[in-house]
Coordinates of N, CA and C and ligand atoms in Angstrom, one line a residue:
M22 N 97.0 121.6 113.3 CA 96.3 121.0 112.2 C 97.1 121.0 110.9
P23 N 97.1 119.9 110.2 CA 98.0 119.8 109.1 C 97.8 120.7 107.9
E24 N 96.6 121.1 107.6 CA 96.3 122.0 106.4 C 96.5 121.3 105.1
E25 N 97.4 120.3 105.1 CA 97.7 119.6 103.8 C 97.5 118.1 104.0
A26 N 97.1 117.5 102.8 CA 97.0 116.0 102.8 C 97.7 115.5 101.5
L27 N 98.3 114.4 101.6 CA 98.8 113.7 100.4 C 97.8 112.5 100.3
I28 N 97.2 112.4 99.1 CA 96.3 111.3 98.8 C 96.9 110.4 97.7
V29 N 97.3 109.2 98.2 CA 97.9 108.2 97.3 C 96.8 107.3 96.8
V30 N 96.5 107.3 95.5 CA 95.4 106.6 95.0 C 95.7 105.2 94.5
D31 N 95.1 104.2 95.1 CA 95.0 102.9 94.5 C 96.4 102.2 94.1
M32 N 97.4 102.5 94.9 CA 98.7 101.9 94.6 C 98.7 100.4 95.2
Q33 N 98.1 99.6 94.4 CA 97.8 98.2 94.8 C 98.3 97.2 93.8
R34 N 98.6 96.0 94.3 CA 99.2 95.0 93.5 C 98.5 94.7 92.2
D35 N 97.2 94.6 92.2 CA 96.5 94.3 90.9 C 96.6 95.4 89.8
F36 N 97.0 96.6 90.2 CA 97.2 97.6 89.2 C 98.6 97.7 88.7
M37 N 99.5 96.8 89.2 CA 100.9 96.8 88.8 C 101.1 95.7 87.8
P38 N 102.1 95.8 86.9 CA 102.4 94.7 86.0 C 102.4 93.4 86.7
G39 N 101.8 92.4 86.1 CA 101.6 91.1 86.6 C 100.3 90.9 87.4
G40 N 99.7 92.0 87.7 CA 98.4 92.0 88.4 C 97.2 91.8 87.5
A41 N 96.0 91.8 88.1 CA 94.8 91.5 87.3 C 94.4 92.6 86.4
L42 N 94.7 93.8 86.7 CA 94.3 94.9 85.8 C 95.5 95.9 85.8
P43 N 96.5 95.5 85.1 CA 97.8 96.2 85.2 C 97.8 97.6 84.5
V44 N 98.3 98.6 85.1 CA 98.6 99.9 84.5 C 100.1 99.7 84.0
P45 N 100.3 99.9 82.7 CA 101.6 99.7 82.2 C 102.6 100.6 82.9
D46 N 103.7 100.0 83.3 CA 104.8 100.8 84.1 C 104.2 101.4 85.4
G47 N 103.1 100.9 85.9 CA 102.6 101.4 87.1 C 103.7 101.3 88.3
D48 N 104.5 100.2 88.2 CA 105.5 100.0 89.2 C 106.6 101.0 89.2
K49 N 106.7 101.7 88.0 CA 107.8 102.7 87.9 C 107.6 103.9 88.8
I50 N 106.4 104.2 89.2 CA 106.1 105.3 90.1 C 106.1 105.0 91.6
I51 N 106.3 103.7 91.9 CA 106.4 103.3 93.3 C 107.4 104.1 94.1
P52 N 108.7 104.1 93.6 CA 109.7 104.9 94.4 C 109.3 106.3 94.6
R53 N 108.8 107.0 93.5 CA 108.4 108.4 93.6 C 107.3 108.6 94.7
C54 N 106.3 107.7 94.6 CA 105.2 107.7 95.6 C 105.8 107.6 97.0
N55 N 106.7 106.6 97.2 CA 107.3 106.5 98.5 C 108.0 107.7 99.0
E56 N 108.7 108.4 98.1 CA 109.4 109.6 98.4 C 108.4 110.7 98.8
Y57 N 107.3 110.8 98.1 CA 106.3 111.8 98.5 C 105.7 111.5 99.8
I58 N 105.5 110.2 100.1 CA 104.9 109.8 101.4 C 105.8 110.3 102.5
E59 N 107.1 110.0 102.3 CA 108.1 110.4 103.3 C 108.2 111.9 103.5
E60 N 108.3 112.6 102.3 CA 108.4 114.1 102.3 C 107.2 114.7 103.0
F61 N 106.0 114.3 102.6 CA 104.8 114.9 103.2 C 104.6 114.5 104.7
R62 N 105.0 113.3 105.0 CA 105.0 112.9 106.4 C 105.9 113.9 107.3
K63 N 107.1 114.1 106.7 CA 108.0 115.0 107.5 C 107.5 116.4 107.6
R64 N 106.8 116.9 106.6 CA 106.2 118.2 106.8 C 104.9 118.3 107.5
G65 N 104.5 117.2 108.0 CA 103.3 117.1 108.9 C 102.0 117.0 108.2
A66 N 102.0 116.6 106.9 CA 100.8 116.4 106.2 C 100.0 115.2 106.6
L67 N 98.7 115.2 106.5 CA 97.9 114.0 106.7 C 98.2 113.0 105.5
I68 N 98.5 111.8 105.7 CA 98.8 110.8 104.7 C 97.6 109.9 104.5
V69 N 97.0 110.0 103.3 CA 95.8 109.2 103.0 C 96.1 108.2 101.9
A70 N 95.7 107.0 102.0 CA 95.8 106.1 100.9 C 94.4 105.5 100.6
T71 N 94.0 105.7 99.3 CA 92.8 105.1 98.9 C 93.1 103.7 98.4
R72 N 92.1 102.8 98.5 CA 92.3 101.5 97.9 C 90.9 101.1 97.3
D73 N 91.0 100.4 96.1 CA 89.9 99.8 95.5 C 89.7 98.5 96.3
W74 N 88.5 98.3 96.7 CA 88.2 97.2 97.7 C 86.9 96.6 97.4
H75 N 86.9 95.8 96.3 CA 85.7 95.2 95.8 C 85.3 93.9 96.4
P76 N 84.0 93.7 96.6 CA 83.5 92.4 96.9 C 83.7 91.5 95.7
P77 N 83.7 90.2 95.9 CA 84.1 89.2 94.8 C 83.1 89.3 93.6
D78 N 81.9 89.8 93.9 CA 80.9 89.9 92.8 C 80.6 91.3 92.4
H79 N 81.6 92.1 92.3 CA 81.4 93.6 92.1 C 80.9 93.8 90.7
I80 N 80.0 94.8 90.6 CA 79.3 95.1 89.3 C 80.3 95.5 88.2
S81 N 81.5 96.0 88.5 CA 82.4 96.5 87.5 C 83.2 95.3 86.9
F82 N 82.9 94.1 87.4 CA 83.7 92.9 86.8 C 83.0 92.3 85.6
K83 N 83.8 91.8 84.7 CA 83.2 91.2 83.4 C 82.1 90.2 83.7
E84 N 82.3 89.4 84.7 CA 81.3 88.4 85.0 C 79.9 88.9 85.3
R85 N 79.9 90.2 85.6 CA 78.6 90.9 85.8 C 78.3 91.9 84.7
G86 N 79.0 91.8 83.6 CA 78.8 92.7 82.5 C 79.5 94.0 82.6
G87 N 80.4 94.1 83.5 CA 81.2 95.3 83.7 C 82.4 95.4 82.8
P88 N 83.1 96.5 82.8 CA 84.3 96.6 81.9 C 85.6 95.9 82.3
W89 N 85.7 95.5 83.5 CA 87.0 95.1 84.0 C 87.1 93.6 84.4
P90 N 88.3 93.0 84.3 CA 88.5 91.7 84.9 C 88.4 91.9 86.4
A91 N 88.1 90.8 87.1 CA 88.1 90.9 88.6 C 89.4 91.4 89.1
H92 N 89.4 92.4 90.0 CA 90.6 93.0 90.6 C 90.3 93.6 91.9
C93 N 91.4 93.7 92.7 CA 91.3 94.3 94.0 C 90.2 93.8 94.9
V94 N 90.0 92.5 94.9 CA 89.0 91.9 95.7 C 89.4 91.9 97.2
Q95 N 88.5 92.4 98.0 CA 88.8 92.5 99.5 C 89.5 91.4 100.1
N96 N 90.6 91.7 100.9 CA 91.4 90.7 101.6 C 92.1 89.7 100.7
T97 N 92.4 90.0 99.5 CA 93.2 89.1 98.6 C 94.5 89.8 98.4
P98 N 95.6 89.1 98.0 CA 96.9 89.7 97.7 C 96.8 90.8 96.7
G99 N 96.0 90.6 95.7 CA 95.9 91.7 94.7 C 95.4 93.0 95.2
A100 N 94.8 93.0 96.3 CA 94.3 94.3 96.9 C 95.3 95.0 97.8
E101 N 96.5 94.3 98.0 CA 97.5 94.8 98.9 C 98.2 96.1 98.4
F102 N 98.6 97.0 99.3 CA 99.3 98.1 98.9 C 100.8 97.8 98.4
V103 N 101.3 98.5 97.5 CA 102.7 98.3 97.0 C 103.6 99.5 97.5
V104 N 103.0 100.4 98.2 CA 103.8 101.5 98.7 C 104.0 101.4 100.2
E105 N 104.9 102.1 100.7 CA 105.2 102.0 102.2 C 104.4 103.1 102.9
L106 N 103.5 102.7 103.7 CA 102.6 103.7 104.4 C 103.0 103.8 105.9
P107 N 103.0 105.0 106.4 CA 103.2 105.1 107.9 C 102.1 104.5 108.6
A108 N 102.3 104.1 109.9 CA 101.3 103.5 110.7 C 100.1 104.3 110.9
D109 N 100.2 105.6 110.9 CA 99.1 106.5 111.1 C 98.4 107.0 109.8
A110 N 98.7 106.4 108.7 CA 98.1 106.7 107.4 C 96.6 106.4 107.5
V111 N 95.8 107.2 106.8 CA 94.3 107.0 106.8 C 94.0 106.2 105.6
I112 N 93.4 105.0 105.8 CA 93.1 104.1 104.6 C 91.6 104.3 104.3
I113 N 91.4 104.6 103.0 CA 90.1 104.8 102.5 C 89.7 103.7 101.5
S114 N 88.8 102.9 101.9 CA 88.3 101.8 101.0 C 87.2 102.2 100.2
K115 N 87.2 102.0 98.9 CA 86.1 102.5 98.0 C 85.6 101.4 97.1
A116 N 84.5 101.6 96.5 CA 83.8 100.6 95.6 C 83.6 99.3 96.4
T117 N 83.2 99.4 97.6 CA 83.0 98.2 98.5 C 81.6 97.6 98.3
E118 N 80.7 98.3 97.7 CA 79.3 97.8 97.6 C 79.2 97.1 96.2
P119 N 78.6 95.9 96.3 CA 78.5 95.0 95.1 C 77.9 95.7 93.9
D120 N 76.9 96.5 94.1 CA 76.2 97.1 92.9 C 76.5 98.5 92.6
K121 N 77.6 99.1 93.2 CA 78.0 100.5 92.9 C 79.4 100.6 92.5
E122 N 79.7 101.2 91.4 CA 81.1 101.6 91.0 C 81.4 102.9 91.7
A123 N 82.7 103.0 92.1 CA 83.1 104.3 92.6 C 84.6 104.5 92.3
Y124 N 84.9 105.4 91.4 CA 86.2 105.7 91.0 C 86.9 106.7 91.9
S125 N 86.1 107.6 92.4 CA 86.6 108.7 93.3 C 86.8 108.2 94.7
G126 N 87.9 108.6 95.4 CA 88.1 108.3 96.8 C 87.1 109.0 97.7
F127 N 86.3 110.0 97.1 CA 85.3 110.7 97.9 C 84.0 110.0 97.9
E128 N 83.8 109.1 96.9 CA 82.5 108.6 96.6 C 82.1 107.5 97.6
G129 N 81.1 107.7 98.4 CA 80.6 106.7 99.3 C 81.6 106.4 100.4
T130 N 82.5 107.4 100.7 CA 83.5 107.2 101.8 C 83.4 108.4 102.8
D131 N 84.3 108.3 103.8 CA 84.3 109.4 104.8 C 85.5 110.4 104.5
L132 N 86.0 110.3 103.3 CA 87.2 111.1 103.0 C 87.0 112.6 103.2
E133 N 85.9 113.1 102.7 CA 85.7 114.6 102.9 C 85.7 115.0 104.4
E134 N 84.9 114.2 105.1 CA 84.8 114.5 106.5 C 86.1 114.4 107.3
I135 N 86.9 113.4 106.9 CA 88.2 113.2 107.6 C 89.1 114.4 107.3
L136 N 89.1 114.8 106.0 CA 90.0 115.9 105.6 C 89.5 117.2 106.4
R137 N 88.2 117.4 106.4 CA 87.7 118.6 107.1 C 88.1 118.6 108.6
K138 N 87.9 117.4 109.2 CA 88.1 117.3 110.6 C 89.6 117.6 111.0
N139 N 90.5 117.3 110.0 CA 91.9 117.5 110.2 C 92.3 118.9 109.8
G140 N 91.4 119.7 109.3 CA 91.8 121.1 109.0 C 92.5 121.2 107.6
V141 N 92.3 120.2 106.8 CA 93.0 120.1 105.5 C 92.4 121.1 104.5
K142 N 93.3 121.9 103.9 CA 92.8 122.9 102.9 C 93.4 122.5 101.5
R143 N 94.5 121.9 101.5 CA 95.2 121.6 100.2 C 95.4 120.1 100.1
V144 N 95.1 119.5 99.0 CA 95.4 118.1 98.8 C 96.4 117.9 97.6
Y145 N 97.3 117.0 97.7 CA 98.2 116.6 96.7 C 97.9 115.2 96.3
I146 N 97.9 114.9 95.0 CA 97.4 113.6 94.6 C 98.4 112.9 93.7
C147 N 98.7 111.6 94.0 CA 99.5 110.7 93.2 C 98.8 109.4 93.1
G148 N 99.4 108.5 92.2 CA 98.8 107.1 92.1 C 98.3 106.7 90.8
V149 N 97.4 105.7 90.7 CA 96.9 105.2 89.5 C 95.4 105.0 89.6
A150 N 94.7 104.9 88.5 CA 95.1 105.2 87.1 C 94.8 106.6 86.8
T151 N 95.6 107.3 86.1 CA 95.4 108.8 85.9 C 94.0 109.1 85.4
E152 N 93.6 108.3 84.4 CA 92.3 108.7 83.7 C 91.1 108.1 84.4
Y153 N 91.3 107.3 85.5 CA 90.1 106.8 86.2 C 90.1 107.3 87.6
C154 N 90.7 106.6 88.5 CA 90.5 107.0 89.9 C 91.3 108.2 90.3
V155 N 92.4 108.5 89.7 CA 93.1 109.7 90.0 C 92.3 110.9 89.6
K156 N 91.9 110.8 88.3 CA 91.1 112.0 87.8 C 89.8 112.2 88.6
A157 N 89.1 111.1 88.9 CA 87.8 111.3 89.6 C 88.0 111.8 91.0
T158 N 89.1 111.4 91.7 CA 89.4 111.9 93.0 C 89.8 113.4 92.9
A159 N 90.6 113.7 92.0 CA 91.1 115.1 91.8 C 89.9 116.1 91.5
L160 N 89.0 115.6 90.6 CA 87.8 116.5 90.3 C 86.9 116.6 91.5
D161 N 86.7 115.6 92.2 CA 85.9 115.7 93.4 C 86.5 116.6 94.5
A162 N 87.8 116.5 94.6 CA 88.6 117.4 95.6 C 88.3 118.8 95.2
V163 N 88.4 119.2 94.0 CA 88.1 120.6 93.5 C 86.7 120.9 93.9
K164 N 85.8 120.0 93.5 CA 84.3 120.2 93.7 C 84.0 120.5 95.2
H165 N 84.8 119.8 96.1 CA 84.5 120.0 97.5 C 85.3 121.2 98.1
G166 N 86.0 122.0 97.2 CA 86.6 123.2 97.6 C 88.0 123.1 98.1
F167 N 88.7 122.0 97.9 CA 90.1 121.8 98.3 C 91.0 122.4 97.2
E168 N 92.0 123.1 97.6 CA 93.0 123.4 96.7 C 93.7 122.1 96.3
T169 N 93.7 121.8 95.0 CA 94.1 120.5 94.5 C 95.3 120.5 93.6
Y170 N 96.3 119.7 94.0 CA 97.5 119.6 93.2 C 97.7 118.2 92.7
L171 N 98.1 118.0 91.5 CA 98.4 116.7 90.9 C 99.9 116.5 90.8
L172 N 100.5 115.5 91.5 CA 101.9 115.3 91.4 C 102.2 114.5 90.2
S173 N 102.4 115.2 89.1 CA 102.4 114.5 87.7 C 103.6 113.5 87.5
D174 N 104.6 113.6 88.3 CA 105.7 112.6 88.1 C 105.4 111.4 89.0
A175 N 104.3 111.3 89.6 CA 104.0 110.1 90.4 C 102.5 109.6 90.1
V176 N 102.1 109.8 88.9 CA 100.8 109.2 88.4 C 101.1 108.4 87.2
K177 N 100.3 107.5 86.9 CA 100.4 106.7 85.6 C 99.1 106.3 85.1
G178 N 98.9 106.4 83.8 CA 97.7 106.1 83.1 C 97.7 104.8 82.4
I179 N 96.6 104.3 82.0 CA 96.5 103.0 81.2 C 96.9 103.2 79.8
T180 N 96.4 104.3 79.1 CA 96.9 104.6 77.8 C 97.4 106.1 77.8
P181 N 98.5 106.4 77.0 CA 99.0 107.8 77.0 C 98.0 108.8 76.5
E182 N 97.1 108.4 75.5 CA 96.1 109.4 74.9 C 95.1 109.7 76.0
D183 N 94.6 108.7 76.7 CA 93.6 109.0 77.7 C 94.2 109.7 78.9
E184 N 95.4 109.4 79.2 CA 96.1 110.1 80.3 C 96.2 111.6 79.9
E185 N 96.6 111.9 78.7 CA 96.8 113.3 78.3 C 95.5 114.0 78.4
R186 N 94.4 113.4 77.9 CA 93.1 114.0 77.9 C 92.6 114.2 79.4
A187 N 92.9 113.3 80.2 CA 92.6 113.4 81.6 C 93.3 114.6 82.3
L188 N 94.6 114.8 81.9 CA 95.3 115.9 82.5 C 94.7 117.2 82.1
E189 N 94.3 117.3 80.8 CA 93.7 118.5 80.3 C 92.3 118.8 81.0
E190 N 91.6 117.7 81.2 CA 90.3 117.9 81.9 C 90.5 118.3 83.3
M191 N 91.5 117.8 84.0 CA 91.7 118.2 85.4 C 92.2 119.6 85.4
K192 N 93.0 120.0 84.5 CA 93.5 121.4 84.5 C 92.4 122.4 84.3
S193 N 91.5 122.1 83.3 CA 90.3 122.9 83.1 C 89.4 123.1 84.3
A194 N 89.4 122.0 85.1 CA 88.5 122.0 86.3 C 89.2 122.8 87.4
G195 N 90.4 123.1 87.3 CA 91.1 123.9 88.4 C 92.1 123.1 89.2
V196 N 92.4 121.9 88.7 CA 93.5 121.1 89.4 C 94.8 121.7 88.9
R197 N 95.7 122.0 89.8 CA 97.1 122.5 89.5 C 98.0 121.3 89.3
I198 N 98.5 121.3 88.1 CA 99.4 120.2 87.7 C 100.9 120.6 88.1
L199 N 101.5 119.8 88.9 CA 102.9 120.1 89.3 C 103.9 119.2 88.6
Ligands
VGL2 C1 90.5 101.8 88.7 C2 89.6 100.7 87.0 C3 88.8 100.0 87.8 C4 91.5 102.8 89.2 C5 89.7 101.1 89.6 O1 92.0 102.7 90.4 O2 91.8 103.7 88.5 N1 90.4 101.6 87.4 N2 88.9 100.2 89.1
ZN3 ZN1 88.0 98.8 90.5

């Protein structure tokens, strides 16, 4: 049993510069994420990649009064991963229901069950955006009792102020910032 999992959060084309909802410099962490994927794979960790996977009429889109431009629509190029994942990586699709927002990779998915089934005790998290899906996923991981580490050189936020605040919030909740 692996005991450890790497959770790569939402490293998708639409969150990169040039995409529909870009995280500034989001592409700068791609190489670091790829290195972590390789390193964790070598040490036998379970590799998990979450993806934002919205139906075309998702409630979080501006057209429906939500905060965001349409992004990461299921089966479109914008929803594709920009990191290199091993063939046996576990893909977790989230925010797939038209009327429900879900920032956390645990929300409305099988992630917790999959981690438990694999004997995972510790999770390491990287990806985007620090103050949205990364934060929500890390806080939920703590809540579910996993020892939770944030790989801070492989996350990126939308604004530096919000990212800083998110890091503090995660730290207070018991996330260990590496
Ligand atoms: C995200 C905004 C909207 C994220 C997803 O992955 O952090 N942010 N949908
Ligand atoms: Zn989204």
